[in-house]
Coordinates of C-alpha atoms in Angstrom, one line a residue:
Chain A
M1 CA 67.7 127.9 129.0
R2 CA 70.2 128.5 131.7
P3 CA 71.1 132.1 132.5
M4 CA 74.4 133.1 130.8
L5 CA 76.1 134.2 134.0
S6 CA 75.7 131.0 136.0
R7 CA 76.9 129.0 133.1
L8 CA 80.0 131.1 132.8
R9 CA 80.7 130.6 136.4
R10 CA 80.3 126.9 136.2
V11 CA 82.8 126.6 133.3
N12 CA 85.3 128.7 135.3
Y13 CA 85.1 126.3 138.2
V14 CA 85.9 123.4 135.9
N15 CA 88.8 125.3 134.4
L16 CA 90.1 126.1 137.8
A17 CA 90.1 122.5 138.7
V18 CA 91.9 121.7 135.4
Y19 CA 94.5 124.3 136.2
I20 CA 95.1 122.9 139.6
V21 CA 95.5 119.4 138.3
L22 CA 97.8 120.5 135.5
I23 CA 100.0 122.6 137.8
L24 CA 100.3 119.8 140.3
I25 CA 101.3 117.4 137.5
S26 CA 103.7 119.9 136.1
Y27 CA 105.4 120.1 139.5
Q28 CA 105.8 116.3 139.4
F29 CA 107.2 116.6 135.8
M30 CA 109.7 119.2 136.8
Y31 CA 110.5 117.8 140.2
P32 CA 113.8 116.2 139.1
L33 CA 114.9 119.3 137.2
L34 CA 114.0 121.6 140.1
R35 CA 115.9 119.3 142.5
M36 CA 118.9 119.5 140.2
V37 CA 118.9 123.3 140.1
S38 CA 118.3 123.6 143.8
F39 CA 121.1 121.2 144.6
A40 CA 123.5 122.8 142.1
L41 CA 123.1 126.2 143.8
M42 CA 123.5 125.1 147.4
S43 CA 126.6 125.7 149.3
R44 CA 128.4 122.9 151.1
D45 CA 126.8 123.6 154.4
D46 CA 123.3 123.9 152.9
V47 CA 123.6 120.4 151.3
I48 CA 124.6 118.9 154.6
N49 CA 122.0 120.8 156.6
P50 CA 118.8 118.8 156.8
V51 CA 116.8 121.9 157.5
V52 CA 117.6 123.4 154.1
N53 CA 115.4 121.5 151.7
W54 CA 114.7 123.5 148.6
V55 CA 115.9 127.1 148.8
P56 CA 119.6 127.6 149.4
S57 CA 120.4 130.0 152.2
S58 CA 123.1 131.5 150.1
L59 CA 123.9 131.1 146.5
S60 CA 127.0 129.1 145.7
F61 CA 128.4 127.6 142.6
G62 CA 130.8 125.3 144.4
N63 CA 128.9 122.1 143.5
F64 CA 128.8 123.3 139.9
Q65 CA 132.5 123.8 139.9
T66 CA 133.2 120.4 141.3
A67 CA 130.9 118.7 138.8
W68 CA 132.4 120.8 136.0
A69 CA 135.9 119.6 136.9
V70 CA 134.8 116.0 137.1
L71 CA 133.0 115.9 133.8
D72 CA 135.4 118.1 131.9
P73 CA 132.6 119.4 129.6
R74 CA 134.8 121.6 127.5
T75 CA 136.1 118.7 125.4
T76 CA 133.3 116.2 125.9
M77 CA 130.5 118.6 125.2
W78 CA 132.1 119.6 121.9
N79 CA 132.6 115.9 121.0
S80 CA 129.0 115.2 121.7
I81 CA 127.9 118.1 119.6
W82 CA 129.9 117.3 116.5
F83 CA 129.4 113.5 116.7
S84 CA 125.6 113.8 117.2
G85 CA 125.6 116.4 114.4
L86 CA 127.4 114.1 112.0
L87 CA 125.0 111.2 112.7
A88 CA 122.0 113.5 112.5
V89 CA 123.0 114.9 109.1
S90 CA 123.5 111.3 107.8
Q91 CA 120.2 110.2 109.2
T92 CA 118.4 113.2 107.9
L93 CA 119.7 112.6 104.4
V94 CA 118.7 109.0 104.3
S95 CA 115.3 109.6 105.8
A96 CA 114.7 112.3 103.2
T97 CA 115.5 110.1 100.2
T98 CA 113.5 107.1 101.7
G99 CA 110.6 109.3 102.7
Y100 CA 110.6 110.8 99.2
A101 CA 110.7 107.4 97.5
L102 CA 107.7 106.2 99.6
A103 CA 105.7 109.4 99.1
R104 CA 106.1 109.9 95.4
F105 CA 106.9 106.6 93.7
E106 CA 105.0 103.5 93.0
F107 CA 107.2 100.4 92.9
P108 CA 106.7 96.7 93.4
F109 CA 106.8 95.5 97.1
K110 CA 106.4 99.1 98.3
K111 CA 103.9 97.9 101.0
F112 CA 106.4 95.3 102.1
W113 CA 109.2 97.8 102.6
F114 CA 106.9 100.1 104.4
F115 CA 106.0 97.3 106.8
M116 CA 109.7 96.5 107.2
I117 CA 110.3 100.1 108.3
I118 CA 107.8 99.6 111.1
I119 CA 109.5 96.2 111.9
S120 CA 112.9 97.9 112.1
F121 CA 111.5 100.2 114.7
I122 CA 110.0 97.3 116.8
I123 CA 113.0 94.9 116.7
P124 CA 114.9 95.5 120.0
T125 CA 118.5 96.7 119.4
P126 CA 120.3 94.1 121.5
V127 CA 119.2 91.3 119.2
I128 CA 120.9 92.9 116.2
L129 CA 123.9 94.2 118.0
I130 CA 126.1 91.1 118.2
P131 CA 126.3 90.4 114.4
R132 CA 126.9 94.1 113.9
T133 CA 129.9 93.9 116.2
L134 CA 131.1 90.7 114.4
M135 CA 130.8 92.6 111.1
A136 CA 132.9 95.5 112.5
F137 CA 135.5 92.9 113.7
A138 CA 135.5 91.3 110.2
V139 CA 136.1 94.7 108.5
Q140 CA 138.8 95.5 111.0
D141 CA 140.6 92.2 110.6
T142 CA 140.5 92.1 106.8
S143 CA 141.2 95.7 106.0
G144 CA 143.2 96.7 109.0
I145 CA 141.2 99.8 109.5
Q146 CA 140.4 100.4 113.1
M147 CA 136.6 100.1 113.7
F148 CA 136.0 100.0 117.5
G149 CA 136.6 103.3 119.2
T150 CA 136.0 105.2 116.0
I151 CA 133.0 107.0 114.6
W152 CA 132.7 104.7 111.5
P153 CA 130.4 101.9 112.6
Q154 CA 127.7 104.3 113.8
T155 CA 128.1 106.6 110.8
A156 CA 127.6 103.6 108.6
M157 CA 124.4 102.6 110.5
A158 CA 123.1 106.2 110.2
L159 CA 123.8 106.2 106.5
G160 CA 122.1 102.9 106.0
G161 CA 119.0 104.3 107.7
Q162 CA 119.5 102.1 110.7
G163 CA 120.3 104.7 113.3
V164 CA 118.4 105.7 116.4
F165 CA 114.6 105.7 115.7
S166 CA 115.2 106.1 112.0
A167 CA 111.8 104.7 111.3
I168 CA 110.1 107.7 113.0
L169 CA 112.3 110.1 111.1
I170 CA 111.3 108.4 107.8
L171 CA 107.6 108.6 108.7
I172 CA 108.0 112.3 109.5
F173 CA 109.5 113.0 106.1
Y174 CA 107.0 110.7 104.3
N175 CA 104.1 112.6 105.7
F176 CA 105.5 116.0 105.1
T177 CA 106.4 115.2 101.5
K178 CA 102.9 113.9 100.9
M179 CA 101.6 117.4 101.9
I180 CA 103.6 119.0 99.0
P181 CA 101.3 119.0 96.0
A182 CA 102.3 116.4 93.4
A183 CA 101.5 119.0 90.7
L184 CA 104.8 120.7 91.5
D185 CA 106.8 117.5 90.8
E186 CA 104.8 116.9 87.6
A187 CA 105.5 120.5 86.4
A188 CA 109.2 120.0 87.1
A189 CA 109.1 116.7 85.2
I190 CA 107.4 118.3 82.2
D191 CA 110.1 121.0 82.2
G192 CA 112.6 118.2 81.8
A193 CA 113.9 117.8 85.4
S194 CA 115.3 114.5 86.4
A195 CA 114.1 112.8 89.6
M196 CA 117.2 113.9 91.3
Q197 CA 116.7 117.5 90.3
T198 CA 113.0 117.4 91.3
F199 CA 114.1 115.9 94.7
Y200 CA 116.6 118.6 95.2
H201 CA 115.0 121.7 93.7
V202 CA 111.3 121.0 94.6
I203 CA 111.1 118.7 97.5
L204 CA 114.2 119.5 99.6
K205 CA 113.9 123.3 99.1
L206 CA 110.3 123.2 100.1
S207 CA 110.9 121.1 103.2
V208 CA 113.6 123.1 104.9
T209 CA 111.5 123.1 108.1
T210 CA 111.0 119.4 107.8
L211 CA 114.7 118.9 107.4
L212 CA 115.2 121.0 110.5
V213 CA 112.6 119.0 112.5
V214 CA 114.1 115.6 111.5
F215 CA 117.7 116.9 112.1
L216 CA 116.7 118.1 115.6
F217 CA 115.1 114.8 116.6
S218 CA 117.9 112.8 115.2
F219 CA 120.4 115.1 117.0
V220 CA 118.7 114.7 120.4
W221 CA 118.2 111.0 120.1
N222 CA 121.8 110.4 119.0
W223 CA 123.0 112.6 121.8
N224 CA 121.1 110.5 124.3
E225 CA 121.9 107.1 122.9
T226 CA 124.4 105.2 125.0
F227 CA 123.8 101.4 124.4
V228 CA 125.1 101.2 120.9
T229 CA 127.6 104.0 121.4
S230 CA 129.2 102.3 124.4
T231 CA 129.7 99.1 122.3
F232 CA 131.2 100.7 119.2
L233 CA 132.7 104.0 120.2
G234 CA 133.5 103.0 123.7
R235 CA 136.2 105.3 125.2
G236 CA 137.4 106.2 121.7
L237 CA 135.7 109.5 122.0
D238 CA 134.4 110.8 125.3
L239 CA 130.8 112.1 125.0
I240 CA 129.0 113.9 127.7
P241 CA 126.3 111.3 128.5
G242 CA 129.0 108.7 128.8
Q243 CA 130.9 110.9 131.2
L244 CA 127.8 111.3 133.2
G245 CA 127.3 107.5 133.3
R246 CA 130.9 107.2 134.6
F247 CA 130.4 110.1 137.1
S248 CA 130.9 108.0 140.2
S249 CA 134.2 106.5 139.2
L250 CA 135.4 109.8 137.7
F251 CA 134.5 111.5 140.9
D252 CA 136.4 109.0 143.0
R253 CA 139.5 109.6 140.9
F254 CA 139.0 113.3 141.1
A255 CA 138.6 113.2 144.9
S256 CA 141.6 111.0 145.5
M257 CA 143.7 113.4 143.4
G258 CA 143.0 116.1 146.0
G259 CA 140.0 117.8 144.6
S260 CA 137.4 119.3 146.9
G261 CA 134.7 117.1 148.4
G262 CA 135.5 113.4 148.9
A263 CA 135.6 111.3 152.0
Q264 CA 136.4 113.6 154.9
E265 CA 132.7 113.5 155.9
G266 CA 131.3 110.2 156.8
G267 CA 127.9 108.5 156.4
M268 CA 124.8 110.5 155.4
E269 CA 126.7 113.8 154.9
A270 CA 129.1 112.4 152.3
L271 CA 126.2 110.7 150.6
R272 CA 124.2 113.9 150.4
L273 CA 127.3 115.8 149.1
T274 CA 128.0 113.3 146.3
E275 CA 124.3 113.4 145.5
A276 CA 124.6 117.2 145.1
Y277 CA 127.6 116.8 142.8
R278 CA 125.8 114.2 140.7
M279 CA 122.7 116.4 140.4
S280 CA 124.9 119.3 139.3
G281 CA 126.7 117.1 136.8
T282 CA 123.4 115.9 135.4
L283 CA 122.3 119.5 135.0
I284 CA 125.5 120.4 133.2
A285 CA 125.0 117.4 130.9
I286 CA 121.5 118.3 129.9
T287 CA 121.9 122.0 129.7
P288 CA 122.7 122.1 125.9
L289 CA 119.6 120.1 125.2
L290 CA 117.5 122.4 127.4
V291 CA 118.8 125.4 125.6
L292 CA 118.1 123.8 122.3
Y293 CA 114.6 122.9 123.4
L294 CA 113.9 126.4 124.6
V295 CA 114.8 127.8 121.1
V296 CA 113.0 125.3 118.9
Q297 CA 110.3 123.8 121.2
R298 CA 107.6 124.4 118.6
Q299 CA 109.3 122.4 115.9
F300 CA 109.7 119.4 118.1
I301 CA 106.0 119.2 118.9
K302 CA 105.0 119.9 115.3
G303 CA 107.3 117.1 114.2
I304 CA 105.6 114.5 116.4
E305 CA 102.1 115.8 115.5
N306 CA 102.9 115.3 111.8
T307 CA 104.4 111.9 111.9
G308 CA 101.0 110.6 110.8
L309 CA 101.4 108.2 113.8
T310 CA 98.0 109.4 115.1
G311 CA 96.1 107.4 112.5
L312 CA 98.8 105.3 110.8
Chain B
M1 CA 101.0 109.6 87.4
K2 CA 98.8 106.6 87.8
K3 CA 99.1 104.3 84.8
K4 CA 101.7 104.7 82.3
R5 CA 102.9 102.4 79.6
G6 CA 105.5 99.7 80.2
Y7 CA 108.8 101.4 79.9
Q8 CA 107.7 104.5 81.8
T9 CA 106.3 102.6 84.7
K10 CA 109.3 100.4 84.9
R11 CA 111.6 103.4 84.9
H12 CA 109.5 105.1 87.5
A13 CA 109.7 102.1 89.7
L14 CA 113.5 101.9 89.2
V15 CA 114.0 105.5 90.2
G16 CA 111.8 104.9 93.3
Y17 CA 114.1 101.9 94.2
A18 CA 117.1 104.0 93.6
F19 CA 116.0 106.5 96.3
M20 CA 115.1 103.7 98.6
A21 CA 118.4 101.9 98.0
P22 CA 120.5 103.2 100.9
W23 CA 117.8 102.2 103.4
I24 CA 117.1 98.8 101.8
V25 CA 120.8 97.9 101.7
G26 CA 121.2 99.2 105.3
F27 CA 118.2 97.3 106.5
L28 CA 119.2 94.0 104.9
L29 CA 122.8 94.2 106.0
L30 CA 122.4 95.8 109.4
T31 CA 119.0 94.7 110.7
A32 CA 117.5 91.8 108.8
W33 CA 120.5 89.6 108.5
P34 CA 121.8 90.3 112.0
F35 CA 118.3 89.4 113.3
F36 CA 118.5 85.9 112.0
N37 CA 122.2 85.6 112.5
T38 CA 121.8 86.2 116.2
F39 CA 119.4 83.3 116.3
Y40 CA 122.0 81.1 114.5
L41 CA 124.8 82.2 116.8
S42 CA 122.8 81.5 119.9
F43 CA 123.4 77.8 119.2
F44 CA 127.1 78.1 119.1
N45 CA 130.0 78.9 121.3
V46 CA 131.6 81.9 119.8
Q47 CA 135.1 82.8 121.0
R48 CA 137.6 85.3 120.0
T49 CA 141.0 83.6 119.5
A50 CA 144.2 84.8 118.0
A51 CA 143.2 83.3 114.7
G52 CA 139.9 85.2 114.6
W53 CA 136.4 84.0 115.7
E54 CA 136.0 80.4 116.5
Q55 CA 132.6 78.8 116.5
S56 CA 131.7 75.4 117.9
F57 CA 128.2 74.0 118.0
A58 CA 126.7 74.1 121.4
G59 CA 123.1 72.9 120.8
I60 CA 120.8 74.4 123.3
G61 CA 123.6 74.8 125.8
N62 CA 123.5 78.6 125.8
Y63 CA 119.8 78.6 126.4
N64 CA 120.3 76.2 129.2
T65 CA 122.9 78.5 130.8
A66 CA 120.7 81.5 130.3
L67 CA 117.5 80.1 131.7
L68 CA 118.8 77.6 134.3
G69 CA 122.5 78.3 134.9
N70 CA 122.4 82.1 135.5
P71 CA 120.1 82.9 138.4
Y72 CA 120.0 86.6 137.6
F73 CA 118.9 86.5 134.0
V74 CA 115.4 85.0 134.6
S75 CA 114.7 87.2 137.6
N76 CA 115.8 90.3 135.7
L77 CA 113.7 89.2 132.8
I78 CA 110.7 88.9 135.1
A79 CA 111.5 92.3 136.7
F80 CA 111.5 93.7 133.1
A81 CA 108.2 92.2 132.2
V82 CA 106.6 93.4 135.5
M83 CA 108.1 96.9 134.8
Q84 CA 106.5 96.9 131.4
A85 CA 103.2 95.6 132.7
A86 CA 103.1 98.2 135.4
Y87 CA 104.5 101.2 133.6
A88 CA 103.2 101.0 130.0
P89 CA 99.4 100.9 130.9
A90 CA 100.0 103.6 133.5
I91 CA 101.8 105.8 131.0
I92 CA 99.1 105.4 128.4
V93 CA 96.2 106.1 130.9
I94 CA 98.0 109.2 132.3
S95 CA 98.9 110.6 128.9
F96 CA 95.3 110.1 127.8
M97 CA 94.0 112.0 130.8
L98 CA 96.5 114.8 130.3
A99 CA 95.7 115.0 126.6
L100 CA 92.0 115.3 127.5
L101 CA 92.8 118.1 129.9
L102 CA 95.1 119.9 127.5
N103 CA 92.5 119.6 124.7
R104 CA 90.3 122.1 126.6
E105 CA 90.2 125.7 125.7
I106 CA 92.4 127.0 128.5
K107 CA 95.1 129.7 128.6
G108 CA 98.7 128.6 128.8
R109 CA 97.9 125.3 127.0
G110 CA 101.1 125.6 125.0
V111 CA 103.2 126.1 128.1
F112 CA 101.9 122.9 129.7
R113 CA 102.3 121.0 126.5
A114 CA 105.9 122.2 126.2
L115 CA 106.6 121.3 129.8
F116 CA 105.2 117.8 129.4
F117 CA 107.3 117.2 126.2
L118 CA 110.5 118.4 127.8
P119 CA 111.6 115.1 129.2
V120 CA 111.6 113.5 125.7
I121 CA 114.5 115.8 124.9
V122 CA 116.6 115.4 128.0
M123 CA 115.9 111.7 128.9
S124 CA 118.8 109.4 128.4
G125 CA 120.1 106.3 130.2
P126 CA 122.8 108.1 132.3
V127 CA 120.5 111.0 133.2
M128 CA 117.8 108.6 134.4
H129 CA 120.4 106.6 136.3
Q130 CA 121.8 109.6 138.1
L131 CA 118.3 110.8 139.0
M132 CA 117.2 107.4 140.2
T133 CA 120.3 106.7 142.3
S134 CA 120.1 110.2 143.9
G135 CA 116.4 109.7 144.7
G136 CA 115.6 112.6 142.4
L137 CA 112.6 110.8 141.0
T138 CA 110.7 110.1 144.2
S139 CA 108.8 113.0 145.6
V140 CA 106.0 110.9 147.2
G141 CA 106.8 108.4 149.9
I142 CA 103.9 106.1 149.5
E143 CA 104.9 103.7 152.3
T144 CA 104.0 106.4 154.8
M145 CA 100.5 106.7 153.6
T146 CA 97.5 105.2 155.4
L147 CA 96.0 104.2 152.1
Y148 CA 99.0 102.1 151.4
Y149 CA 98.5 100.2 154.7
M150 CA 94.9 99.6 153.9
V151 CA 95.8 98.2 150.5
F152 CA 98.6 96.2 152.0
Q153 CA 96.2 94.5 154.4
F154 CA 94.0 93.2 151.7
A155 CA 96.4 92.5 148.8
P156 CA 100.1 92.7 149.4
W157 CA 100.8 92.1 145.7
L158 CA 98.7 95.1 144.7
A159 CA 100.6 97.2 147.3
N160 CA 103.9 96.1 145.7
V161 CA 102.7 97.2 142.3
L162 CA 101.7 100.5 143.8
V163 CA 105.1 101.0 145.5
F164 CA 106.8 100.1 142.2
L165 CA 104.8 102.7 140.4
F166 CA 105.2 105.4 143.0
E167 CA 108.9 104.8 143.6
N168 CA 109.7 106.0 140.1
Y169 CA 106.7 108.2 139.8
S170 CA 108.4 110.7 137.5
V171 CA 109.7 107.9 135.3
V172 CA 106.1 107.2 134.4
L173 CA 105.4 110.8 133.8
W174 CA 108.6 111.3 131.8
F175 CA 107.6 108.7 129.2
T176 CA 104.2 110.4 128.6
G177 CA 105.7 113.2 126.4
I178 CA 105.2 111.6 122.9
P179 CA 101.9 109.9 123.7
I180 CA 100.4 113.1 124.9
I181 CA 101.2 114.9 121.7
L182 CA 99.8 112.0 119.7
F183 CA 96.6 111.9 121.7
I184 CA 96.1 115.7 121.5
S185 CA 96.4 115.8 117.7
G186 CA 94.2 112.7 117.5
L187 CA 91.6 114.5 119.7
Q188 CA 91.7 117.6 117.6
K189 CA 91.0 115.6 114.5
I190 CA 87.7 114.3 115.9
D191 CA 84.8 115.9 113.9
T192 CA 83.1 118.3 116.3
G193 CA 79.9 117.7 114.4
I194 CA 79.8 114.2 116.0
L195 CA 80.3 115.6 119.4
E196 CA 77.5 118.2 118.9
A197 CA 75.2 115.5 117.6
A198 CA 75.8 113.4 120.7
R199 CA 75.2 116.4 123.0
I200 CA 71.9 117.1 121.2
D201 CA 71.0 113.5 121.8
S202 CA 71.6 114.4 125.5
A203 CA 74.7 112.3 125.9
S204 CA 76.7 113.1 129.0
N205 CA 80.4 114.0 128.7
W206 CA 81.2 110.6 130.4
Q207 CA 79.2 108.8 127.7
I208 CA 80.8 110.8 124.9
L209 CA 84.3 109.9 126.3
W210 CA 83.6 106.2 126.3
K211 CA 81.3 105.8 123.3
I212 CA 82.9 108.3 120.9
T213 CA 86.3 109.6 121.9
V214 CA 88.0 106.4 123.0
P215 CA 86.7 104.2 120.1
I216 CA 87.8 106.8 117.6
L217 CA 91.2 107.2 119.2
K218 CA 91.8 103.5 119.5
P219 CA 94.3 103.3 116.6
T220 CA 96.2 106.2 118.2
I221 CA 96.2 104.5 121.5
L222 CA 97.6 101.3 119.9
V223 CA 100.4 103.3 118.3
G224 CA 101.2 105.2 121.5
F225 CA 101.2 101.9 123.5
I226 CA 103.6 100.2 121.1
L227 CA 105.8 103.3 121.1
T228 CA 105.9 103.2 124.9
V229 CA 106.7 99.5 125.1
V230 CA 109.6 100.0 122.6
Q231 CA 110.9 103.1 124.5
L232 CA 110.7 101.3 127.9
A233 CA 112.6 98.4 126.3
G234 CA 115.4 100.7 125.2
Y235 CA 116.2 102.5 128.4
T236 CA 118.9 101.6 130.8
L237 CA 116.5 101.5 133.7
N238 CA 115.6 98.2 132.3
P239 CA 117.7 95.5 134.1
V240 CA 118.2 93.1 131.2
L241 CA 120.1 95.5 128.9
P242 CA 123.2 95.9 131.0
M243 CA 123.3 92.1 131.3
I244 CA 123.3 91.7 127.5
H245 CA 125.8 94.4 127.2
D246 CA 128.2 92.7 129.6
A247 CA 127.7 89.4 127.8
I248 CA 128.7 91.0 124.5
N249 CA 131.8 92.6 126.0
E250 CA 132.9 89.7 128.1
T251 CA 135.0 87.4 126.0
Q252 CA 135.0 84.6 128.5
A253 CA 131.5 83.3 128.0
G254 CA 131.5 84.2 124.4
L255 CA 129.0 85.9 122.1
G256 CA 126.9 82.8 121.8
L257 CA 125.5 83.2 125.3
G258 CA 125.0 86.9 124.6
S259 CA 123.0 86.0 121.5
A260 CA 120.8 83.6 123.6
Y261 CA 120.2 86.4 126.1
A262 CA 119.4 88.8 123.3
W263 CA 117.0 86.4 121.6
I264 CA 115.1 85.5 124.8
Y265 CA 114.9 89.2 125.6
S266 CA 113.6 90.1 122.2
A267 CA 111.1 87.3 122.2
V268 CA 109.7 88.8 125.4
V269 CA 109.5 92.3 124.0
L270 CA 107.9 91.1 120.7
I271 CA 105.4 89.0 122.7
L272 CA 104.5 92.1 124.8
I273 CA 104.0 94.1 121.6
G274 CA 102.0 91.4 120.0
F275 CA 99.9 91.2 123.1
V276 CA 99.2 95.0 123.0
F277 CA 98.4 94.7 119.3
V278 CA 95.9 91.9 119.8
L279 CA 94.4 93.7 122.7
L280 CA 93.8 97.0 120.9
K281 CA 93.6 96.3 117.2
E282 CA 90.2 96.7 115.6
P283 CA 88.8 93.3 114.7
R284 CA 86.2 94.9 112.5
E285 CA 85.0 98.5 112.5
S286 CA 83.1 99.2 115.7
N287 CA 79.5 100.1 115.4
V288 CA 80.1 103.7 116.1
Q289 CA 82.5 104.0 113.3
V290 CA 80.3 102.3 110.8
K291 CA 77.4 104.6 111.8
L292 CA 79.6 107.6 111.6
R293 CA 80.9 106.7 108.2
Q294 CA 77.4 106.1 106.9
R295 CA 76.4 109.4 108.4
T296 CA 79.2 111.4 106.7
W297 CA 78.5 109.6 103.4
A298 CA 74.9 110.6 103.7
D299 CA 76.0 114.2 104.4
R300 CA 78.3 114.2 101.4
R301 CA 75.6 112.9 99.1
R302 CA 73.3 115.6 100.1

């Protein structure tokens, strides 16, 4: 038997190595974020100065202010919040009913529908987008209700369970519901509760945390979605990721209207300046998500752990 | 609630369908039908006129234009396939290694895990685009390394793949968030009894990794891999998506061409997923698993 002391020491060396590797990789993970923060806090001179690499010589919020003026987050941020929230609520509701049906009921072709849920996750979005736009056009032409540039097409998709990564949300709900003892449902049924009442009073009330997890994921994914959004919503409602995507053109307009920055510097310096503005803009755009993540970080990780994706 | 008599079972099934109904209707209307309709449309010229949509049969004309007429589509498609082939395996290997490291009993494990998951929350097309165009994702300049020159001397293609991987190094890392979590929870479900038994039989850690951990986690690796391919296919750093988007919005060429683009693209994605599936799926249970199961059964019987 090895003496205890030497064994301990050996383990510590291994752990030390693990820490070093983890910290180095964390640095790589955080590099873009750190870069954003560092650029955002630099003054104009620091950005241009090639000697100043990471730490600004003096704190300045000038880049921030420019990016803020370009992105106009006061309206776009609010738009993003309520639009993602609306889609997330719709998606959460549908994944709850679907997950409940799959977890608690036996019906013909259940396996088939389950398989179709997986398929709906795998099918790439572009291939189903064109008929969807044609449908929206058809509705618009026959009923006269404006579809493009409004929130309706995407709300309909979310309510039909075909929103962003709906399949994963359904799986999360399915697995959580399976963890609730079936005896509770049966007890409710014996007391004369209908399926709807059981669903509401037993399942939903017991899965408040699940609802939160599913809502959060749905919120974040809808917030970050741009491909479908740019097709249907377009410029009908300016959202913050869309603004960020248009940053270059928005910035040019801003600069030509006499804002700070712009083209007085030439070559490398101008390039580095716009880079700093863009990084600050990106930081502004992701700040709400960062704050959200700081608050409910545990729920996010639990959610993925419990999708049941680990074993399928 | 297993077997009930006729009426009850039927009612039970109906209620189940009632709860499924919104999803089923949505799926049939917004996913299943469009999937086939796109295929149909890809053989037509679809133009928006004052009278509505006008369709005229085009045969394989759209495919001709896509594959032979447009010089960018094929090269972008190849770039996309190369990106998948380079990124997806790298993402899986790196997340597996990180999961192994995070599965150890070390302090601050939760902090690292939270850090590695963070990109999942903030990653969106525009954010990635801004970071990539501002060089925010490259912290290592691989072209300046001696190792790169050595590799380049022997195999330029391998060097190109390396440059590709390192240029967007953080992209690879940023996609590892979900696979890491999947792998960690998979690792924690492994019965410690098996590992102890292997250690008693004097298996080294290396052997345990390849003979026990990896085979047991194979289904999880499959899921993580498919998830990664799907995610990579959905992000704007992928060169084909903007092309399809333009084809949809551009009224000149019509939606038929866009449909052809979308179908070819989806075929490539589905082939990639199928390839991963064939590569990683369990043909039969591996020997280890059979033995393990027999062992646990024997334990239970005792």
